[in-house]
Coordinates of C-alpha atoms in Angstrom, one line a residue:
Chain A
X1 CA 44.0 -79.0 37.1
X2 CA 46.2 -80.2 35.0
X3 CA 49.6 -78.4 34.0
X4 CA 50.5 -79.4 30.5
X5 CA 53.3 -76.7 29.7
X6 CA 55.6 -75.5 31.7
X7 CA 53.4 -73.1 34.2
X8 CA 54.8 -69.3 33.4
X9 CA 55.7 -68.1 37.0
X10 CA 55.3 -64.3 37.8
X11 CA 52.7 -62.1 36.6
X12 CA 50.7 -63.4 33.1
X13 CA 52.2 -62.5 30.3
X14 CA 50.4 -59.4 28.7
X15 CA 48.3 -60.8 25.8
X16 CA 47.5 -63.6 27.6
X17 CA 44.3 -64.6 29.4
X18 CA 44.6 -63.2 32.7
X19 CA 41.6 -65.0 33.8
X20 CA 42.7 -68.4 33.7
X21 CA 44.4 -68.2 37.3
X22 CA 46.4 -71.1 37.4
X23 CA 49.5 -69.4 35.0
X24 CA 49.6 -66.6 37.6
X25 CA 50.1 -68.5 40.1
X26 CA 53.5 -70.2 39.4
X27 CA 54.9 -74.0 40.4
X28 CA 54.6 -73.6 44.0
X29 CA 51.0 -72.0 44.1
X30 CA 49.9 -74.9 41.7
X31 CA 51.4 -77.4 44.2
X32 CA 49.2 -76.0 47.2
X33 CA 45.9 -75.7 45.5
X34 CA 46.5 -78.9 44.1
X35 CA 47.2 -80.4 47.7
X36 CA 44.2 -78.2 49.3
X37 CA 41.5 -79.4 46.5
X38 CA 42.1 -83.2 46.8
X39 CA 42.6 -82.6 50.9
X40 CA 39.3 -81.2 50.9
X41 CA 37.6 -83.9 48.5
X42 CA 38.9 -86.6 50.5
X43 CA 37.5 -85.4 53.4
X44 CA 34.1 -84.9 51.9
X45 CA 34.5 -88.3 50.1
X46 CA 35.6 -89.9 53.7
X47 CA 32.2 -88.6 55.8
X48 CA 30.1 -89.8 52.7
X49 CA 31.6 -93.6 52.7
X50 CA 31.9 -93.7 56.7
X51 CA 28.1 -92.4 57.1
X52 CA 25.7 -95.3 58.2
X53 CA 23.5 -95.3 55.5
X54 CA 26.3 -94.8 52.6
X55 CA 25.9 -98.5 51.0
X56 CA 22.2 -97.7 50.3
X57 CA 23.0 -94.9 49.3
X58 CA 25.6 -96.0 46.8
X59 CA 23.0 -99.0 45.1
X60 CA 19.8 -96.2 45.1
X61 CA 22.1 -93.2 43.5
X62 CA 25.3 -94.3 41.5
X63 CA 24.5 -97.7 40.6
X64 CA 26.1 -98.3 37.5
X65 CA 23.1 -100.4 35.9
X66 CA 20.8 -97.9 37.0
X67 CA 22.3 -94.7 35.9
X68 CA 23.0 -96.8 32.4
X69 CA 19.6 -97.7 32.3
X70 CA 17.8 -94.6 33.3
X71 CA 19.9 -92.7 30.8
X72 CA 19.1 -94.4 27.7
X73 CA 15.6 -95.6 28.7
X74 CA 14.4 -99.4 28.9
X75 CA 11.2 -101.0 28.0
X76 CA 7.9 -99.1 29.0
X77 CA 10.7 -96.5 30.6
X78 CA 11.4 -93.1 29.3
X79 CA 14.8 -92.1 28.3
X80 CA 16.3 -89.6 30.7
X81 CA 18.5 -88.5 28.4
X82 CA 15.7 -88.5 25.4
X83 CA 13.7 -86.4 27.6
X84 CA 16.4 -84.0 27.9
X85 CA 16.4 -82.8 24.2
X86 CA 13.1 -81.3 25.4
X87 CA 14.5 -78.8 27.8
X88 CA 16.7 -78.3 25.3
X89 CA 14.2 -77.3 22.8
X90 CA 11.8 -76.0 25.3
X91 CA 15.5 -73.9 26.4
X92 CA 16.7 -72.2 22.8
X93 CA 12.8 -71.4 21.6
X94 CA 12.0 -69.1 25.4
X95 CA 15.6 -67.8 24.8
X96 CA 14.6 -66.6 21.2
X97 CA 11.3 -64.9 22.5
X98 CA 12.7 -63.5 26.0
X99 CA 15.2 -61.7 24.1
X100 CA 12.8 -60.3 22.0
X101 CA 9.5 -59.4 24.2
X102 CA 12.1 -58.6 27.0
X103 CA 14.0 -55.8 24.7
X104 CA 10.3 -54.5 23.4
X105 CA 9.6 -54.2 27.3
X106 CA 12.7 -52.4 28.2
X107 CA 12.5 -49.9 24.9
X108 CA 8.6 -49.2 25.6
X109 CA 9.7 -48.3 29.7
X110 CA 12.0 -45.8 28.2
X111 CA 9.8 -44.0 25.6
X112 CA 9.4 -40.4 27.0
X113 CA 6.5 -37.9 26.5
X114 CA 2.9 -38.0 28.0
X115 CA 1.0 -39.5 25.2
X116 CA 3.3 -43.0 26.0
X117 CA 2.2 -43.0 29.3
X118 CA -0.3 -46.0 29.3
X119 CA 2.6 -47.9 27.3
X120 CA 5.3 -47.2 30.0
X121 CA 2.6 -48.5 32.5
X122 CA 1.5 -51.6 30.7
X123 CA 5.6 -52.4 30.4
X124 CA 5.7 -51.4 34.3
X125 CA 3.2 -53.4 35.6
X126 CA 3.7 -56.4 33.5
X127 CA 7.6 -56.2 34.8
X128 CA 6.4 -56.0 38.5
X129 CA 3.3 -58.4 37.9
X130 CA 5.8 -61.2 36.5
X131 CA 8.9 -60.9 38.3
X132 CA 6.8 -61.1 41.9
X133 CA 5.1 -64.4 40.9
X134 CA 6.8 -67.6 41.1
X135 CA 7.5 -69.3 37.8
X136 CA 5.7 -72.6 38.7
X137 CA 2.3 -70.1 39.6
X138 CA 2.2 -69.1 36.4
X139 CA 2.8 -72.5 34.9
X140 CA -0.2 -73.7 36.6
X141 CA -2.2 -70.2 35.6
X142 CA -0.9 -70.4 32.4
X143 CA -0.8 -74.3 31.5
X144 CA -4.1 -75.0 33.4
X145 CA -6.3 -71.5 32.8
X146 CA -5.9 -71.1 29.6
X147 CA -6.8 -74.5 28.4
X148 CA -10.4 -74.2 30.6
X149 CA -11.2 -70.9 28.9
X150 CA -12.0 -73.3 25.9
X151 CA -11.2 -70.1 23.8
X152 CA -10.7 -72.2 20.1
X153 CA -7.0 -73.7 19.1
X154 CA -5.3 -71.4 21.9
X155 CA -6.9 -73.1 24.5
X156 CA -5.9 -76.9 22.8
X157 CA -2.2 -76.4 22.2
X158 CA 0.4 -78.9 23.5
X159 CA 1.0 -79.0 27.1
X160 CA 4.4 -77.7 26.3
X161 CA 3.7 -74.9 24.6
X162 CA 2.1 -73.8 28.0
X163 CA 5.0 -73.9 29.8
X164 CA 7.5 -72.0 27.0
X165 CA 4.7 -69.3 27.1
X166 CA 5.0 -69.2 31.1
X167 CA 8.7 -69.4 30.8
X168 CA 9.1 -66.7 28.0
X169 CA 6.5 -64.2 30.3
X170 CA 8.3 -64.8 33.7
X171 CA 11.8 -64.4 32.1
X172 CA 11.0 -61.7 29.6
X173 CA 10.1 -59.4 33.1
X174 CA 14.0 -59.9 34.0
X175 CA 15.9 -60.0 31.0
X176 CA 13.7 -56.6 30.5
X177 CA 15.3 -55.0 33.6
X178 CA 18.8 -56.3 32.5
X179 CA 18.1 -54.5 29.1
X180 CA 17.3 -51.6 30.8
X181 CA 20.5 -51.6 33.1
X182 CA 22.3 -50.9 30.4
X183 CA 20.4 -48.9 28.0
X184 CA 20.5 -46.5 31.3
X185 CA 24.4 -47.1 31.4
X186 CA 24.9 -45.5 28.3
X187 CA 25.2 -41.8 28.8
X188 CA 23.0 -39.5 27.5
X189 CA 25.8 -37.5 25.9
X190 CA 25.9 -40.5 23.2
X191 CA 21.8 -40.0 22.5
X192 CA 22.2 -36.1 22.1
X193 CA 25.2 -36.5 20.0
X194 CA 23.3 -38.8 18.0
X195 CA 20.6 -36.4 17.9
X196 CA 22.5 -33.4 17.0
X197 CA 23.4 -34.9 14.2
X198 CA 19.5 -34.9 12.8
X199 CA 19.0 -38.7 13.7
X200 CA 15.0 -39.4 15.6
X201 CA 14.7 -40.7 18.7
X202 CA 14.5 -44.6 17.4
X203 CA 17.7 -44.3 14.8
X204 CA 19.8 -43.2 18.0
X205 CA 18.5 -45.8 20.1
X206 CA 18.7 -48.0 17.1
X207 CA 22.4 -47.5 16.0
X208 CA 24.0 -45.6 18.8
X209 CA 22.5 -46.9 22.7
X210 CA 21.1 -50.2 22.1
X211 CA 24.1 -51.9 20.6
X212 CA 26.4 -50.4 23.3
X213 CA 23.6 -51.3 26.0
X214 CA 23.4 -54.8 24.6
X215 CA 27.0 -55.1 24.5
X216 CA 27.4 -53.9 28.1
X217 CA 24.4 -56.6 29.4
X218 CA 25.7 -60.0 27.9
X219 CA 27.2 -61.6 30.8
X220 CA 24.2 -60.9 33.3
X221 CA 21.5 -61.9 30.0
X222 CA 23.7 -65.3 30.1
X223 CA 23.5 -65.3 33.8
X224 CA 19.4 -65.4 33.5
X225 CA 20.0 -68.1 30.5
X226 CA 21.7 -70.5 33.0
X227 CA 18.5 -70.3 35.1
X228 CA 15.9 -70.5 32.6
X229 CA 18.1 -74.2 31.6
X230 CA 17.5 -75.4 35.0
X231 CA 14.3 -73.8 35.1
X232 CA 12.7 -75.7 32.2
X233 CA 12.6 -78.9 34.4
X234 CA 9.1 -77.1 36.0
X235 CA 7.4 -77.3 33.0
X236 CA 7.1 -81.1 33.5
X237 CA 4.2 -79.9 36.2
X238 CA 2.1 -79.6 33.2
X239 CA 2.8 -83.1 32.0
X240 CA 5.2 -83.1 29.9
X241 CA 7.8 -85.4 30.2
X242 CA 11.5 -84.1 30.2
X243 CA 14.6 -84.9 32.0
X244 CA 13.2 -84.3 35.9
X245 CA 9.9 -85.8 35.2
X246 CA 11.6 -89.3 33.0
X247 CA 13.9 -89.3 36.2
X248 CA 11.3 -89.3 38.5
X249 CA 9.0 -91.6 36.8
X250 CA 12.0 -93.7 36.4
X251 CA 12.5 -93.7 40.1
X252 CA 9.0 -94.5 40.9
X253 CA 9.1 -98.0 38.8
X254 CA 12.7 -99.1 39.7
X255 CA 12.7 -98.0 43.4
X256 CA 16.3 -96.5 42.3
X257 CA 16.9 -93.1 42.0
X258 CA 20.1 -92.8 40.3
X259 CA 17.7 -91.3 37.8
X260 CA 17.8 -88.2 39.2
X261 CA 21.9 -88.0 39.2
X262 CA 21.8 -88.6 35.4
X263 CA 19.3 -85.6 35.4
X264 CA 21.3 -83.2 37.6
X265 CA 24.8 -84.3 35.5
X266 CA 23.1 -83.5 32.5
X267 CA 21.7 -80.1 33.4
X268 CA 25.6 -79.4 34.8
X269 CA 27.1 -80.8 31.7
X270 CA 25.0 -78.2 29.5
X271 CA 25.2 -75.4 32.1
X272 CA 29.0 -75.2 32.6
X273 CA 30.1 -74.1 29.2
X274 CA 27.7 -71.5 29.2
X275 CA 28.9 -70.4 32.8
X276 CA 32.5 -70.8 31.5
X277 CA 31.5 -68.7 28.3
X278 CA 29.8 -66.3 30.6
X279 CA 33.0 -65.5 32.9
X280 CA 35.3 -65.3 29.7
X281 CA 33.1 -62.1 28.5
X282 CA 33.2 -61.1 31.7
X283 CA 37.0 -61.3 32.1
X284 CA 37.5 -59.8 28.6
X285 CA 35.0 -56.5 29.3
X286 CA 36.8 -56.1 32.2
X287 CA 40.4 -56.3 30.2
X288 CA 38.6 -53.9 28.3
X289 CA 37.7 -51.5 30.6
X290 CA 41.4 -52.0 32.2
X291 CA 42.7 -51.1 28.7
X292 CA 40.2 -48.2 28.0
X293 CA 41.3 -46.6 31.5
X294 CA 45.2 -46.8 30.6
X295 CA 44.3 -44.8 27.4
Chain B
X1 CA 18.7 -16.0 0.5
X2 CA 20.9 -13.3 0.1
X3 CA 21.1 -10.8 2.5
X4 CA 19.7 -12.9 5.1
X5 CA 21.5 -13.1 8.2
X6 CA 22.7 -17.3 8.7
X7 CA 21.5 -17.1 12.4
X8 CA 19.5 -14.7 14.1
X9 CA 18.6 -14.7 18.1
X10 CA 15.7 -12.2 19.3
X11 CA 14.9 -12.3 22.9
X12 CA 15.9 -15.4 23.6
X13 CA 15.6 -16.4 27.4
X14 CA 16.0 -20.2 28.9
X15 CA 15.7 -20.9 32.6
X16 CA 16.6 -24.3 34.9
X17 CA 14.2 -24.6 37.4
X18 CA 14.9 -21.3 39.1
X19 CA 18.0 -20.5 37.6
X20 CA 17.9 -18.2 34.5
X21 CA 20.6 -19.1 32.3
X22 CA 19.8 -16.7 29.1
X23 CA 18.3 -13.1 30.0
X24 CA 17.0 -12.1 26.7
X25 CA 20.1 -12.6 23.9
X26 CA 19.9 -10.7 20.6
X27 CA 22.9 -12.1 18.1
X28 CA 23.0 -11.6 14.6
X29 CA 25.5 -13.8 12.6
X30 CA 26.0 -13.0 8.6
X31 CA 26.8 -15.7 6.4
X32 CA 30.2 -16.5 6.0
X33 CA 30.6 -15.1 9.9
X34 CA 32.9 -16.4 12.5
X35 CA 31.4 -15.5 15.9
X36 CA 33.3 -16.1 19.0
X37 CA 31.5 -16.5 22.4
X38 CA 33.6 -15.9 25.7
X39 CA 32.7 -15.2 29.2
X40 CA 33.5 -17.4 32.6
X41 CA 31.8 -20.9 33.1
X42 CA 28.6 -20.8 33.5
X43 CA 28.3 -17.4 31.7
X44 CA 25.4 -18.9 29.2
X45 CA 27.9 -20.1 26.3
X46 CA 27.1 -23.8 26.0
X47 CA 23.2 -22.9 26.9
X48 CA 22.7 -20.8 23.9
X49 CA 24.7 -23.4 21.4
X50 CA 22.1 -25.6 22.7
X51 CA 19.5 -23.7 22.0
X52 CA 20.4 -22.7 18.3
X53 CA 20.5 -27.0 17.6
X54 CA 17.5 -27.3 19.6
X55 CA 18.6 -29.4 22.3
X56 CA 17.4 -27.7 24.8
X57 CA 13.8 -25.9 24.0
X58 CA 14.1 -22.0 24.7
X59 CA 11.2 -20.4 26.8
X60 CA 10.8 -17.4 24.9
X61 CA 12.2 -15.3 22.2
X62 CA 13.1 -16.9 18.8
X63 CA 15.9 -18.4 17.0
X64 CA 15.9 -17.7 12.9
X65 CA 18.1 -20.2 10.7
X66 CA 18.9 -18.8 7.1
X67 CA 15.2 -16.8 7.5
X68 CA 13.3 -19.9 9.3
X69 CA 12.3 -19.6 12.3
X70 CA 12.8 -22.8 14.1
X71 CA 11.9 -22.2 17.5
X72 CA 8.1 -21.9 15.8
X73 CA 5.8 -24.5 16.8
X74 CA 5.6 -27.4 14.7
X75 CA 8.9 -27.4 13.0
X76 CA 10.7 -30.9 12.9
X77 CA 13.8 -30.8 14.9
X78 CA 15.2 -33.0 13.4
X79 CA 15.2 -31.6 10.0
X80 CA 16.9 -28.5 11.5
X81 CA 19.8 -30.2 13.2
X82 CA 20.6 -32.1 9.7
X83 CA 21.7 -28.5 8.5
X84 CA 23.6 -27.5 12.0
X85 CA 26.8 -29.1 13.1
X86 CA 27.6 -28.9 16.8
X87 CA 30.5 -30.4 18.0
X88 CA 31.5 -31.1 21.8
X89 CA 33.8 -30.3 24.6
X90 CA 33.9 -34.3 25.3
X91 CA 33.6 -35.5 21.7
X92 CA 30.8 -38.1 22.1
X93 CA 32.3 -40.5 19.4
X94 CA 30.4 -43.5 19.5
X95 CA 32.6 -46.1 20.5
X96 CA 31.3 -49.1 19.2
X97 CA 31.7 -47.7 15.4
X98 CA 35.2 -47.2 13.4
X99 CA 35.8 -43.6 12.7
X100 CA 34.0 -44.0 8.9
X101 CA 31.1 -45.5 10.4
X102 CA 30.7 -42.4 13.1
X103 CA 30.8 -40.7 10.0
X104 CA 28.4 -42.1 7.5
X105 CA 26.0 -43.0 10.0
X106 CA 24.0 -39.7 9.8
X107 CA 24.4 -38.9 6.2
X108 CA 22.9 -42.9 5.6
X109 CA 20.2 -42.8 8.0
X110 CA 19.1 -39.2 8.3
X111 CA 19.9 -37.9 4.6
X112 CA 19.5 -41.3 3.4
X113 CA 22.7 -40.9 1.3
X114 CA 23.9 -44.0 -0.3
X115 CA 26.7 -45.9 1.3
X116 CA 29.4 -45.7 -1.1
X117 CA 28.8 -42.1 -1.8
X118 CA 28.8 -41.4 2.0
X119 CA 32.1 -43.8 2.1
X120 CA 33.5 -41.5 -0.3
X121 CA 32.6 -38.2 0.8
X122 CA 34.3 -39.3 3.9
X123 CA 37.4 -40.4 3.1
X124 CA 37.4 -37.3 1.6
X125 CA 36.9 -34.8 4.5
X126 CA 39.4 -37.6 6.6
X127 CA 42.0 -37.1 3.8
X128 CA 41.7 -33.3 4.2
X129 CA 42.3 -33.5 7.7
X130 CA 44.8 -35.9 7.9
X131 CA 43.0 -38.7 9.7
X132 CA 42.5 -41.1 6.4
X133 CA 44.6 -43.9 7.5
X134 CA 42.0 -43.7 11.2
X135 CA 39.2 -44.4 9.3
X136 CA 39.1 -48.1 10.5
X137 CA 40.1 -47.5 14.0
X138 CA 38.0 -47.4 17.4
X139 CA 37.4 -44.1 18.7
X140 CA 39.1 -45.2 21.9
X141 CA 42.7 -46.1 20.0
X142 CA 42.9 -42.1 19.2
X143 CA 44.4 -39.5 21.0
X144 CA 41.8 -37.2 21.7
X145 CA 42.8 -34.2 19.5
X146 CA 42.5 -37.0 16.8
X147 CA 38.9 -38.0 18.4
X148 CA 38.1 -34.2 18.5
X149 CA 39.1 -33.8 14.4
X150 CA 37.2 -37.4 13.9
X151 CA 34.0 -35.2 15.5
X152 CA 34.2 -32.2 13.7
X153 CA 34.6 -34.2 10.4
X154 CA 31.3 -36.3 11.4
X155 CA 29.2 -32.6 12.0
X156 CA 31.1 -31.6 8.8
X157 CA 29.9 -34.7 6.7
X158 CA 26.4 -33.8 6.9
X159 CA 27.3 -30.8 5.0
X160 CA 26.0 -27.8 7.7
X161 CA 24.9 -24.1 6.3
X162 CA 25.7 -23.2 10.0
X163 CA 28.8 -24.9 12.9
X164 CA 28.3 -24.7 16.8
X165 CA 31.1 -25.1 18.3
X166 CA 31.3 -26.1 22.2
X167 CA 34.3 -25.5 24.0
X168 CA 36.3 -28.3 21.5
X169 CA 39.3 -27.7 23.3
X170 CA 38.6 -27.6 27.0
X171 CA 39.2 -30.8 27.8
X172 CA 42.7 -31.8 25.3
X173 CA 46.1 -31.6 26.6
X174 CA 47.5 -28.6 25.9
X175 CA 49.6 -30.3 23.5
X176 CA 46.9 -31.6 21.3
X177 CA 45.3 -28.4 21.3
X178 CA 46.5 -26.7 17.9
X179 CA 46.1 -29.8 15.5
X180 CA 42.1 -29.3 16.6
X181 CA 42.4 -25.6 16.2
X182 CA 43.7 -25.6 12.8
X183 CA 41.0 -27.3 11.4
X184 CA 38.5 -24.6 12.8
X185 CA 40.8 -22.1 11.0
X186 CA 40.6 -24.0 7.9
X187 CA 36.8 -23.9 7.8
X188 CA 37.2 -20.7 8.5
X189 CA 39.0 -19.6 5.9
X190 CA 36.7 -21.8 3.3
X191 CA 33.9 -19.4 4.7
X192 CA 31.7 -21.9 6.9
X193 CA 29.7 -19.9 9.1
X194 CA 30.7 -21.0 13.0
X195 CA 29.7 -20.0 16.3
X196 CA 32.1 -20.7 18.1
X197 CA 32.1 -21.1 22.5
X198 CA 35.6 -21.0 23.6
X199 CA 38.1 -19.9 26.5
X200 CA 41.4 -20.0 23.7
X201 CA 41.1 -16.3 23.8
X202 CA 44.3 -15.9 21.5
X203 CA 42.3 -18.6 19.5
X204 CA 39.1 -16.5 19.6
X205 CA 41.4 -13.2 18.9
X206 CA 42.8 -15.3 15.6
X207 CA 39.8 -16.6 13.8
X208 CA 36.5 -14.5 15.0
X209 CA 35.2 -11.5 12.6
X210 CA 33.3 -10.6 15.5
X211 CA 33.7 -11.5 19.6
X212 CA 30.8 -11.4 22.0
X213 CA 31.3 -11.3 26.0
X214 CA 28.5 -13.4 27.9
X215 CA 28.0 -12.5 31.5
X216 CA 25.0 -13.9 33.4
X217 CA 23.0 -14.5 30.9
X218 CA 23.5 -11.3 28.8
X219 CA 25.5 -10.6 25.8
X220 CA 27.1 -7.5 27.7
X221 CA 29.7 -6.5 24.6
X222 CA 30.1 -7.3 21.3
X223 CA 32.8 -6.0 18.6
X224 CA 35.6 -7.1 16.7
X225 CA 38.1 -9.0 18.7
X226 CA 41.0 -6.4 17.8
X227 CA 38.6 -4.2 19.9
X228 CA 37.4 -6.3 22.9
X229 CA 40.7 -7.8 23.4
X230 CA 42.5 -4.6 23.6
X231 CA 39.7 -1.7 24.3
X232 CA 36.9 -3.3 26.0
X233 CA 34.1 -0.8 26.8
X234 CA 32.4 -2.6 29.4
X235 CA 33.5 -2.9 33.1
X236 CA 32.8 -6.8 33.4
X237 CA 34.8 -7.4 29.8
X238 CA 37.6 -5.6 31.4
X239 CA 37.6 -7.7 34.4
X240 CA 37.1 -10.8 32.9
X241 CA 40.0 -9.9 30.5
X242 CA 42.1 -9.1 33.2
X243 CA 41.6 -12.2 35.0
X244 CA 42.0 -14.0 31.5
X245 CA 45.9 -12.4 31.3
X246 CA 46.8 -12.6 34.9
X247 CA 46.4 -15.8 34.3
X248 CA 49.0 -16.0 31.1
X249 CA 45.8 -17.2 29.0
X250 CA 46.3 -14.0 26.6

């Protein structure tokens, strides 16, 4: 934490980001917090140097070398940090098809009238079916079945392709019911007065309650994004070698496993902007929301 | 079309669940008419609006627009609410547009106008009413007699034959009130056909050509409002009135 200015003591300054605590707290608040956060890492840092086993520890997980090596990859040894691009890909081409099968999904579940029944069931069942089984299940149903059914070129595609499809059905079954959320949030006064004015059905959920809905649901769809980051590391089960399987085949050859710590820092490092990006939306709608009520 | 009444209701009856909300409603309004519905809460008033745009399917009777009957099976709803403006108690601005986009929207996509023509034609009725320099703002910077006029203008912009209005004052600050008003009096006095829900009996007693008293589900007395306001036939009119001006509302 560090100050740079002089901290603004009081109450935030209107206009300024109330969610950035540390200017609301003023000089002598900063001083504690300060004094409590590196009282409570020294403690934590003073149990893991006195423990018994801590200088193994220290060579198998943070040595220098190894993290180095491990990170950019030696002879015969996979880059960890090459294999991460994949989770990176694997990452923005599931986002680009979750947000699209998940809002298909969420708009078929709200299509009324009896003839759309077997559509609302097909979107309910597929919802249910993939949120209840766990993601590395389907990889192996998925990444393993569909190969055996030797059913022409979609039965020989990369091994990674697999595991976007699992990915993109397991996710696409919550991000659905996030959609949903807030299409439901928006009150049916703003469909009927979209309606009365001689729009259809689709050009009021089109124009009028899908962009508020969407609006309303982009903090908890980023919340799902931050898992579906970590959760591309599974799809190594189908072989394919990204950041958590280089680690671990990095581990296996070196007997060193500081591997793994370059994997888990990486996955941090991309996570916590989109975390940090994540609270600032949800600080500002709830600014405006603050604002809205004063009105 | 001449001669044609703009709206006509035969035998119109609409039920919730067990609750019957219209008992058989017979309402004639004439081209150029300004008809103004009053009875307590709950009376049928918003119900029947409902009805004549179609929100709300009828069980029986039938509703006739400009000598189509809409309530028929197989007419497209949608194509009858193009030609009927209803505007709100609560406005229902949509708050993620500026006020020229909550405007053009339905002329764009549901007459398929083009944009710069519905641009214009906007400006144009926001100009009339005062609200040109709004057009950019949020619904939610506007005071809500402002938000109210913003509505009005967006039924307006799809250029009606026929204007429900739904209790558009109810829920303004007293305050706020007349600017709202005075645009309903202006359409009125450019001959747009309105029906008009509305507890502003001095309002009602202003503007209407012809006042009808709602009770349970009925229309129990209809006349001109010099009449109803100050001779009302009917027992329940005469209570209702009575409560209306013990309560300084007349």
């Amino acid at each position: 934490m560090t100050q740079g200015g002089p901290a603004a003591p009081g109450p935030s300054a209107p206009g300024k980001d109330p969610g950035r605590g540390s200017r609301a707290l003023g000089n002598r608040g900063v001083l504690v917090s300060s004094a409590s956060t590196v009282l409570f890492f020294t403690i934590i840092a003073v149990v893991v140097v006195l423990a018994p086993g801590s200088g193994v520890v220290a060579e198998r997980f943070f040595s220098p070398s190894h993290l180095w090596q491990s990170l950019v990859g030696s002879e015969g040894l996979p880059s960890v940090l090459g294999a991460f691009l994949l989770n990176v890909q694997i990452f923005m081409v599931s986002e680009v098809f979750i947000l699209i099968l998940a809002l298909i999904i969420a708009v078929v579940r709200g299509i009324p009238g009896p003839v759309f029944f077997p559509f609302r069931l097909v979107a309910v069942a597929y919802t249910d079916l993939f949120r209840g089984v766990p993601l590395i299940l389907v990889l192996y149903m998925i990444g393993f079945g569909v190969p055996g059914l030797g059913l022409g070129f979609v039965s020989y595609l990369p091994d990674v392709t697999y595991g976007v499809i699992s990915l993109v059905l397991v996710y696409s079954a919550y991000v659905a019911e996030v959609y949903r959320a807030g299409i439901e949030s928006v009150h049916e006064s703003q469909n009927a007065a979209a309606r009365s004015l001689g729009l259809t059905r689709w050009q009021s959920l089109r124009f009028v309650v899908l962009p508020q809905a969407i609006r309303r649901v982009i903090p908890p769809l980023l919340n799902d994004f931050i898992g579906l980051q970590k959760d591309t590391a599974l799809v190594s089960v189908l072989g394919s070698i990204e950041a958590a399987r280089a680690a671990q085949i990095y581990g296996a050859s070196e007997f060193n496993y500081a591997s793994y710590v370059v994997a888990a820092l990486l996955f941090v490092l991309i996570t916590i902007p989109l975390a940090r990006f994540t609270d600032r939306l949800i600080a500002r709608d709830k600014r405006r929301r603050e604002a809205g009520a004063l009105a | 079309m001449n001669g044609q009444p703009a709206l006509l209701l035969e035998g119109v009856h609409k039920s919730f669940g067990e609750n019957e909300v219209l008992r058989g409603i017979d309402l004639t309004v004439a081209p150029h008419e300004v008809v103004c519905l009053i009875g307590a809460s709950g009376s049928g008033k918003s119900t029947l609006l409902r009805c004549v745009n179609l929100v709300e399917p009828i069980d029986s009777g039938r509703v006739v627009v400009a000598g189509e009957e809409i309530t028929a099976d197989g007419v497209d709803a949608n194509r009858i609410r193009r030609r009927i403006g209803i505007v709100y108690q609560s406005f229902n601005l949509f708050p993620h547009m500026t006020v020229l986009r909550n405007i053009t929207l339905a002329p764009r996509e549901a007459l398929g106008t083009d944009h710069a023509e519905a641009e214009k034609s906007a400006r144009t009725l926001l100009e009339r009413f005062g609200l040109l320099d709004k057009q950019d703002e949020y619904p939610d910077r506007l005071s809500g007699g402002q938000q109210q006029r913003v509505a009005i203008v967006r039924a307006l912009a799809m250029r009606p034959h026929l204007m429900l209005l739904d209790e558009v004052t109810s829920a303004l600050d007293p305050e706020l009130v007349a600017e709202v008003l005075a645009v309903i009096k202006e359409l009125a006095s450019e001959g747009m056909t309105m029906l008009i829900a509305t507890h502003e009996m001095g309002f009602a007693r202003d503007i209407a050509d012809r006042v009808c008293f709602l009770d349970a589900g009925h229309i129990l007395e209809e006349g001109p409002p010099e009449r109803i306001f100050t001779a009302p036939e009917n027992l329940r009119t005469r209570q209702f009135l009575g409560r209306i001006i013990e309560a300084g509302r007349l």
